[in-house]
mmCIF file with all atom_site columns, C-alpha atoms in Angstrom:
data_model
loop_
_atom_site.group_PDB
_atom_site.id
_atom_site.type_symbol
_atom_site.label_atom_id
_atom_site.label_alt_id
_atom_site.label_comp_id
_atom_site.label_asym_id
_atom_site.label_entity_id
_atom_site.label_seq_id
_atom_site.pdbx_PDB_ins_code
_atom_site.Cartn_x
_atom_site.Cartn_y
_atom_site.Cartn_z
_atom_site.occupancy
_atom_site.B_iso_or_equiv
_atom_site.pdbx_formal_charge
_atom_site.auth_seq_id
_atom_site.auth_comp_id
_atom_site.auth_asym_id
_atom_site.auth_atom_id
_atom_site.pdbx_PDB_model_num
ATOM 1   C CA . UNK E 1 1   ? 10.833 22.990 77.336 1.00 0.00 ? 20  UNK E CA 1
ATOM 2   C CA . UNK E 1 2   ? 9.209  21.983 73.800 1.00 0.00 ? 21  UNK E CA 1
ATOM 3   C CA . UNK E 1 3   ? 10.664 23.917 70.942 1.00 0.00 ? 22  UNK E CA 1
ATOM 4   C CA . UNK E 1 4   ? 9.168  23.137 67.861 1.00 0.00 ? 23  UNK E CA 1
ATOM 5   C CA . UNK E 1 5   ? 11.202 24.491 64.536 1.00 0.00 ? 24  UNK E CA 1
ATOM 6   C CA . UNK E 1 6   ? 9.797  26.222 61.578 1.00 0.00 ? 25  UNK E CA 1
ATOM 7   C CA . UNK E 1 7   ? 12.324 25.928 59.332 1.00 0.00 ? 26  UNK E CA 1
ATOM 8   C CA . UNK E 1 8   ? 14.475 23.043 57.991 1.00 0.00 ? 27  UNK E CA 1
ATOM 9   C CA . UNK E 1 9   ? 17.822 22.837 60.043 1.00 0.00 ? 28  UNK E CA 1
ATOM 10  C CA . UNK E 1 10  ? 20.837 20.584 59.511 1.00 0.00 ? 29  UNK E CA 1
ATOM 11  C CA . UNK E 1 11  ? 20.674 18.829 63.293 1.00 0.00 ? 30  UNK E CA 1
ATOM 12  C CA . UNK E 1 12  ? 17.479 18.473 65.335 1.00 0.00 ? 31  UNK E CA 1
ATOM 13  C CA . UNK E 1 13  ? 17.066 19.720 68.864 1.00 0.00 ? 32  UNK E CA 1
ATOM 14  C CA . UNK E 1 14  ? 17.721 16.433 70.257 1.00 0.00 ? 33  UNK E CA 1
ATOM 15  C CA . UNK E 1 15  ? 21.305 16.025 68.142 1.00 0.00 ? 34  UNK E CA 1
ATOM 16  C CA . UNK E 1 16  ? 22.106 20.025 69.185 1.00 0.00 ? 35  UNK E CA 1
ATOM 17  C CA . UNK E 1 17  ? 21.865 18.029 72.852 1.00 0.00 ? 36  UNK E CA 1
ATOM 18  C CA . UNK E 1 18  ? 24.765 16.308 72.236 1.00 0.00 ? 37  UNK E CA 1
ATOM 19  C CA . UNK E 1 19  ? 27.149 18.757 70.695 1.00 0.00 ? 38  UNK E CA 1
ATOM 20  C CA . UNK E 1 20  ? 30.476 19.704 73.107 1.00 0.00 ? 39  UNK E CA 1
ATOM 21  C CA . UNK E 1 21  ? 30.086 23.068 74.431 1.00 0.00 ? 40  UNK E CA 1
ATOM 22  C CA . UNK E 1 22  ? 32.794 24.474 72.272 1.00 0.00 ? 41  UNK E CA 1
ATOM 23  C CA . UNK E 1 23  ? 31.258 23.537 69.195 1.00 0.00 ? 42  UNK E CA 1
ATOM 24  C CA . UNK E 1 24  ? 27.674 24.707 69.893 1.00 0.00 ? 43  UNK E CA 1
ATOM 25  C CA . UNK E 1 25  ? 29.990 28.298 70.976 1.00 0.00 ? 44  UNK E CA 1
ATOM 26  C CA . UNK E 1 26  ? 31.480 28.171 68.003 1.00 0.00 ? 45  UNK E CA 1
ATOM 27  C CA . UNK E 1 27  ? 28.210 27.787 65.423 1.00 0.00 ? 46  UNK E CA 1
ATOM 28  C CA . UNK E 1 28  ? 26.491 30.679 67.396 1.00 0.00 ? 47  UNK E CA 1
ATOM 29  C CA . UNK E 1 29  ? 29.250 33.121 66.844 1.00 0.00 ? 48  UNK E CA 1
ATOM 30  C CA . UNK E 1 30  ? 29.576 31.984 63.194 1.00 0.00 ? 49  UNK E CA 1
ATOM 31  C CA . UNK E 1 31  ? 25.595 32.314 63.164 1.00 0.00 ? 50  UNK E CA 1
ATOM 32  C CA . UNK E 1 32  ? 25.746 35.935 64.540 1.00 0.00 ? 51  UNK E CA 1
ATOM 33  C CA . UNK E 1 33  ? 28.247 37.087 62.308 1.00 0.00 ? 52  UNK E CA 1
ATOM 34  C CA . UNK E 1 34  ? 26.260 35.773 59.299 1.00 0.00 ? 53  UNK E CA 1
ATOM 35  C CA . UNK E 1 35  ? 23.176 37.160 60.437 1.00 0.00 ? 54  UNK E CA 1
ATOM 36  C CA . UNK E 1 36  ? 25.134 40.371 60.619 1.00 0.00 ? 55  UNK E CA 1
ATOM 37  C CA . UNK E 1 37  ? 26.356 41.141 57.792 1.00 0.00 ? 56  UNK E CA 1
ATOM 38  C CA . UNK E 1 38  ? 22.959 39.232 56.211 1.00 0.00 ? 57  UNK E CA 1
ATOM 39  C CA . UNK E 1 39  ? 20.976 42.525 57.769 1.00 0.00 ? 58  UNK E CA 1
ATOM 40  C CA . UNK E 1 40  ? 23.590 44.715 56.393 1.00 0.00 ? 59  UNK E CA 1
ATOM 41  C CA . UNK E 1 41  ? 23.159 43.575 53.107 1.00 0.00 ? 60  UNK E CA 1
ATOM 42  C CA . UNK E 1 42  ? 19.235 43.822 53.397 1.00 0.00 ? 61  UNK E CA 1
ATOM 43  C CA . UNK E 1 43  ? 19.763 47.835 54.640 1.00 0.00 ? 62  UNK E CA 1
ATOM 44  C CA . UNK E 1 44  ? 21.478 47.835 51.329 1.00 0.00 ? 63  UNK E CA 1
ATOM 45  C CA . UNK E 1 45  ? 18.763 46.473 49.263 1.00 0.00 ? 64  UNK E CA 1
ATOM 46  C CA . UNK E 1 46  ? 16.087 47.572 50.865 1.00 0.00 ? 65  UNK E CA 1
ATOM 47  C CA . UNK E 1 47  ? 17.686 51.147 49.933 1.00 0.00 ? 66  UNK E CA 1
ATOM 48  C CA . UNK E 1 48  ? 18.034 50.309 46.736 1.00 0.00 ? 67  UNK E CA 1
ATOM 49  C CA . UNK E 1 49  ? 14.281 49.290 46.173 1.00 0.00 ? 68  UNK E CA 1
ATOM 50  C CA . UNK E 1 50  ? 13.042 52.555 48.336 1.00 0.00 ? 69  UNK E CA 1
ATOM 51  C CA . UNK E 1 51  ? 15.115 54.636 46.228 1.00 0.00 ? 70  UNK E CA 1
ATOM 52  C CA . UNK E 1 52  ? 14.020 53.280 42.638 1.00 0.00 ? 71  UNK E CA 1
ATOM 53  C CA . UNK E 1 53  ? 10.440 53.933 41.189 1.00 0.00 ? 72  UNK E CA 1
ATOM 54  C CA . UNK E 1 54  ? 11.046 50.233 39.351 1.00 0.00 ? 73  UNK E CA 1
ATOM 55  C CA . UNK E 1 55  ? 13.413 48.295 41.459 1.00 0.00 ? 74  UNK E CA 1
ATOM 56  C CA . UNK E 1 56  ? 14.997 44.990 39.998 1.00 0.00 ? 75  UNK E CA 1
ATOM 57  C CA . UNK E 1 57  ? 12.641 42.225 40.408 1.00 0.00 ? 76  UNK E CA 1
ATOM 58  C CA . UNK E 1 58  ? 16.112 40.001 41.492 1.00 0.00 ? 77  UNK E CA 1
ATOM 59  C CA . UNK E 1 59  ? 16.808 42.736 44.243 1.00 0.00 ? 78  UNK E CA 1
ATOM 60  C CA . UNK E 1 60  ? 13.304 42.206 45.661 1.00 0.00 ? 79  UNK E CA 1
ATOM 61  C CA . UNK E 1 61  ? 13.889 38.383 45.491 1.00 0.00 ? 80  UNK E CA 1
ATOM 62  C CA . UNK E 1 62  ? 17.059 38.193 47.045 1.00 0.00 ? 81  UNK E CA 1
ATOM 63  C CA . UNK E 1 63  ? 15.584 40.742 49.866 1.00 0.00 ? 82  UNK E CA 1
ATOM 64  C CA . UNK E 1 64  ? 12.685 38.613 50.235 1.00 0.00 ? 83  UNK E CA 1
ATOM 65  C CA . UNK E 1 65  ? 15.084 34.910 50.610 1.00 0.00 ? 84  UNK E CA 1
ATOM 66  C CA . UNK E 1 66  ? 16.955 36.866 52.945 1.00 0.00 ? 85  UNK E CA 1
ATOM 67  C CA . UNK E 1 67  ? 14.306 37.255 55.549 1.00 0.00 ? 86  UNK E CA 1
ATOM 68  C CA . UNK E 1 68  ? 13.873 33.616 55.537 1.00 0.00 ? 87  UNK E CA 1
ATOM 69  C CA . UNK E 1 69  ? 17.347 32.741 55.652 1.00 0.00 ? 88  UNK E CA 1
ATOM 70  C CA . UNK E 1 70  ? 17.779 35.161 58.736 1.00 0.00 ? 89  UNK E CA 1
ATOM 71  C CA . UNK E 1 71  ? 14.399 33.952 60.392 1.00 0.00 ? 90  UNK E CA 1
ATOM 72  C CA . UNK E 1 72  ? 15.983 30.237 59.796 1.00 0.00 ? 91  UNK E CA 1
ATOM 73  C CA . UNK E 1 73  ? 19.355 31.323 61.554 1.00 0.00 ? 92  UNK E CA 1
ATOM 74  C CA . UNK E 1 74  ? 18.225 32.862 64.235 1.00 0.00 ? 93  UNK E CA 1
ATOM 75  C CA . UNK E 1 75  ? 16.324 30.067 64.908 1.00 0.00 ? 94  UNK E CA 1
ATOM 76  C CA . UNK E 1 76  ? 18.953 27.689 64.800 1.00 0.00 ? 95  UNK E CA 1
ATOM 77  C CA . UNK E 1 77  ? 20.994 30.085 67.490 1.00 0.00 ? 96  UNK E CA 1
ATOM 78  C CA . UNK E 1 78  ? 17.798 29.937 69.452 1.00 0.00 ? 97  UNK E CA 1
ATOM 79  C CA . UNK E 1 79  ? 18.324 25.854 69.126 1.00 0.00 ? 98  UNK E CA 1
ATOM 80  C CA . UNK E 1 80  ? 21.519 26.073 70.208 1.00 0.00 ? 99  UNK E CA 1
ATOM 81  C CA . UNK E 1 81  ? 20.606 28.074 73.030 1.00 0.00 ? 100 UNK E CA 1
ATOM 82  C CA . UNK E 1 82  ? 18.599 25.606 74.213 1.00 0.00 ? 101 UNK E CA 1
ATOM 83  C CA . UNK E 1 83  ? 21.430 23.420 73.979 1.00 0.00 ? 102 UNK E CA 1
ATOM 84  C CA . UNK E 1 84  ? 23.171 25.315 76.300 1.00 0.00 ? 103 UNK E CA 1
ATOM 85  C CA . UNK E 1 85  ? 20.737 26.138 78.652 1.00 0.00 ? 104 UNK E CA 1
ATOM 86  C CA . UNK E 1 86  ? 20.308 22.222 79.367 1.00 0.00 ? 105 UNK E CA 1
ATOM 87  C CA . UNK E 1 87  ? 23.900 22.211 80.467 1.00 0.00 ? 106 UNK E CA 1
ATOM 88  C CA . UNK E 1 88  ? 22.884 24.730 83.073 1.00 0.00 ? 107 UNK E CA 1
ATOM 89  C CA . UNK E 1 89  ? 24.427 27.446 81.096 1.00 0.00 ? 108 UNK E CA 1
ATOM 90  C CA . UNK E 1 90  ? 22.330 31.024 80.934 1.00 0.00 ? 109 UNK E CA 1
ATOM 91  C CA . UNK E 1 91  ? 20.989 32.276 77.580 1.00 0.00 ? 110 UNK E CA 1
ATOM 92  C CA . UNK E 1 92  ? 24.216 35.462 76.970 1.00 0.00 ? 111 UNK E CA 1
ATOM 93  C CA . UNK E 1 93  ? 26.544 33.382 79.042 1.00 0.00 ? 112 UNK E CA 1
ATOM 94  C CA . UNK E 1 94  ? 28.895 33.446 75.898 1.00 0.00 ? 113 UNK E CA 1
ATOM 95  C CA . UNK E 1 95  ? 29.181 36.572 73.895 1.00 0.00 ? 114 UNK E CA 1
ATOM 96  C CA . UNK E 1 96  ? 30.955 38.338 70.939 1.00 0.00 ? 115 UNK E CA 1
ATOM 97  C CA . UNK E 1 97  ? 33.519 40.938 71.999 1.00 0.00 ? 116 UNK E CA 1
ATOM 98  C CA . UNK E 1 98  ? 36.055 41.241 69.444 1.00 0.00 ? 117 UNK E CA 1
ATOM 99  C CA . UNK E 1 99  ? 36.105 44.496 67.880 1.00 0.00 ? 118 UNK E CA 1
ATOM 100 C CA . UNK E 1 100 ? 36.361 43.075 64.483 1.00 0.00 ? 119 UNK E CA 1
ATOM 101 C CA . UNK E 1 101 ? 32.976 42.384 63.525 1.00 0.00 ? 120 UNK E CA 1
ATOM 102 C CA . UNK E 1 102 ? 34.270 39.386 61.342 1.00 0.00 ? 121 UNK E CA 1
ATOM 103 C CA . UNK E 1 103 ? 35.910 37.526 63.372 1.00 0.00 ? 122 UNK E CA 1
ATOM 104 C CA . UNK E 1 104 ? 33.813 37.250 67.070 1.00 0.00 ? 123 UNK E CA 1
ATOM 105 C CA . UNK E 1 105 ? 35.285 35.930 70.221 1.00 0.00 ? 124 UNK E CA 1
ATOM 106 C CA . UNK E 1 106 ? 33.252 34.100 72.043 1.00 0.00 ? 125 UNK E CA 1
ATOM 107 C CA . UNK E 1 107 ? 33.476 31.987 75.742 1.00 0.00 ? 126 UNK E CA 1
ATOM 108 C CA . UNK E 1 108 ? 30.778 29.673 76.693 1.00 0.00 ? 127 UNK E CA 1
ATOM 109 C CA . UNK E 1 109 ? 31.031 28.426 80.187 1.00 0.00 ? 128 UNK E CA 1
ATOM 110 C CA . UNK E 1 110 ? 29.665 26.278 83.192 1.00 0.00 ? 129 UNK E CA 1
ATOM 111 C CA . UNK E 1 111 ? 32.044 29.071 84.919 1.00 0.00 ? 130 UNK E CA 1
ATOM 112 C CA . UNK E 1 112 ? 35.107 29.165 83.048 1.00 0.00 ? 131 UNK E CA 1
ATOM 113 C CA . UNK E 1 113 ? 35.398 27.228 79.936 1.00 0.00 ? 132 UNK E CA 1
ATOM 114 C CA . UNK E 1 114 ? 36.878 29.114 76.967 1.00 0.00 ? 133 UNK E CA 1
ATOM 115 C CA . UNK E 1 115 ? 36.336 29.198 73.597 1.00 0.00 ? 134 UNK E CA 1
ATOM 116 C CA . UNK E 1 116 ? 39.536 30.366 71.055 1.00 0.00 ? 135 UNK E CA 1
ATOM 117 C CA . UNK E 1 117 ? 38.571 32.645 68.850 1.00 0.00 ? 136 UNK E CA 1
ATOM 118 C CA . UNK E 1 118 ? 36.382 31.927 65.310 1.00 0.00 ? 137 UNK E CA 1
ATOM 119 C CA . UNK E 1 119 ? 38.350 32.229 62.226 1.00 0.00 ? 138 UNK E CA 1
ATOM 120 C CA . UNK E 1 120 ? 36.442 34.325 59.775 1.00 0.00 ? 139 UNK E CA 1
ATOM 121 C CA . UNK E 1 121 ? 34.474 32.092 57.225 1.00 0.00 ? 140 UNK E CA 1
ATOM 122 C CA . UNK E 1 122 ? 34.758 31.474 53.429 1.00 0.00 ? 141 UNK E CA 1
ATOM 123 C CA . UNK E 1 123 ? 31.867 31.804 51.097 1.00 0.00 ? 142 UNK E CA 1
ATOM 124 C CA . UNK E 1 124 ? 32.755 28.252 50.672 1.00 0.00 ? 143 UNK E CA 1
ATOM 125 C CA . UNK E 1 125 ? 32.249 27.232 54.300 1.00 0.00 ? 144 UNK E CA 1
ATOM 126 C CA . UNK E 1 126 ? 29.053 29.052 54.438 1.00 0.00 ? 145 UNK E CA 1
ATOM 127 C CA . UNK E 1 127 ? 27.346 25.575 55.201 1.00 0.00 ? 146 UNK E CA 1
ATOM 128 C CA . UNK E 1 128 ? 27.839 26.135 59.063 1.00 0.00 ? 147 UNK E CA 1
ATOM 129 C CA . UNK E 1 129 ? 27.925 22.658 61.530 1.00 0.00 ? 148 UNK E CA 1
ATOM 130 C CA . UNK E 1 130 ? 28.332 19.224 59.197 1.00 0.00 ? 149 UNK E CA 1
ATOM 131 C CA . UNK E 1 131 ? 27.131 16.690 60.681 1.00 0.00 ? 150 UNK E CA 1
#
């Protein structure tokens, strides 16, 4: 399969090959969650620009950067679906169940390797997988 980003990632395809299961698990949930509560906060501003008859040029901006950074992410999950599709994993094999949005459980398996649960994030560990 040739998969051909659009957006500037921290790994390439070809490195996401080489991540451990658990690991490429793990970024997915943390990607998810982010792009979660990154299209809660653009219900929010796009509310706030529907509902005002001059809405802050900064609110438009930051609505605007969020559809990239959500188009980016969701790309990189799509990478690291890849990633685990080579391994003969399906696309869904792993998936968030906990009921707390903010901290998602996730198992990624061949059959029955498990995945401990995420620890919510920091706005300081916002940077995702370092390479």
């Amino acid at each position: 399969m040739f998969f051909q980003p659009k957006h500037s990632h921290p790994f390439s395809i070809s490195e996401a090959l080489t991540f451990d299961t658990p690991v490429i698990a793990e970024e997915i949930a943390r990607l998810e969650n982010s792009l979660q509560l990154l299209k809660e906060t653009q219900l929010m501003l796009n509310e706030d620009i529907e509902s005002s008859t001059s809405p802050d040029p900064d609110v438009i901006l930051a609505f605007e950067e969020n559809k990239i950074v959500i188009e980016s992410q969701e790309e990189r999950i799509r990478m690291l679906e890849i990633a685990l599709q080579d391994r003969g994993l399906r696309s869904g094999h792993y998936t968030s169940t906990s009921p707390d949005t903010h901290k998602p459980a996730v198992s990624a398996t061949t059959e029955t390797v498990g995945v401990r649960e995420s620890e919510p994030m920091s706005e300081e560990d916002n940077e995702g997988l370092h390479l």
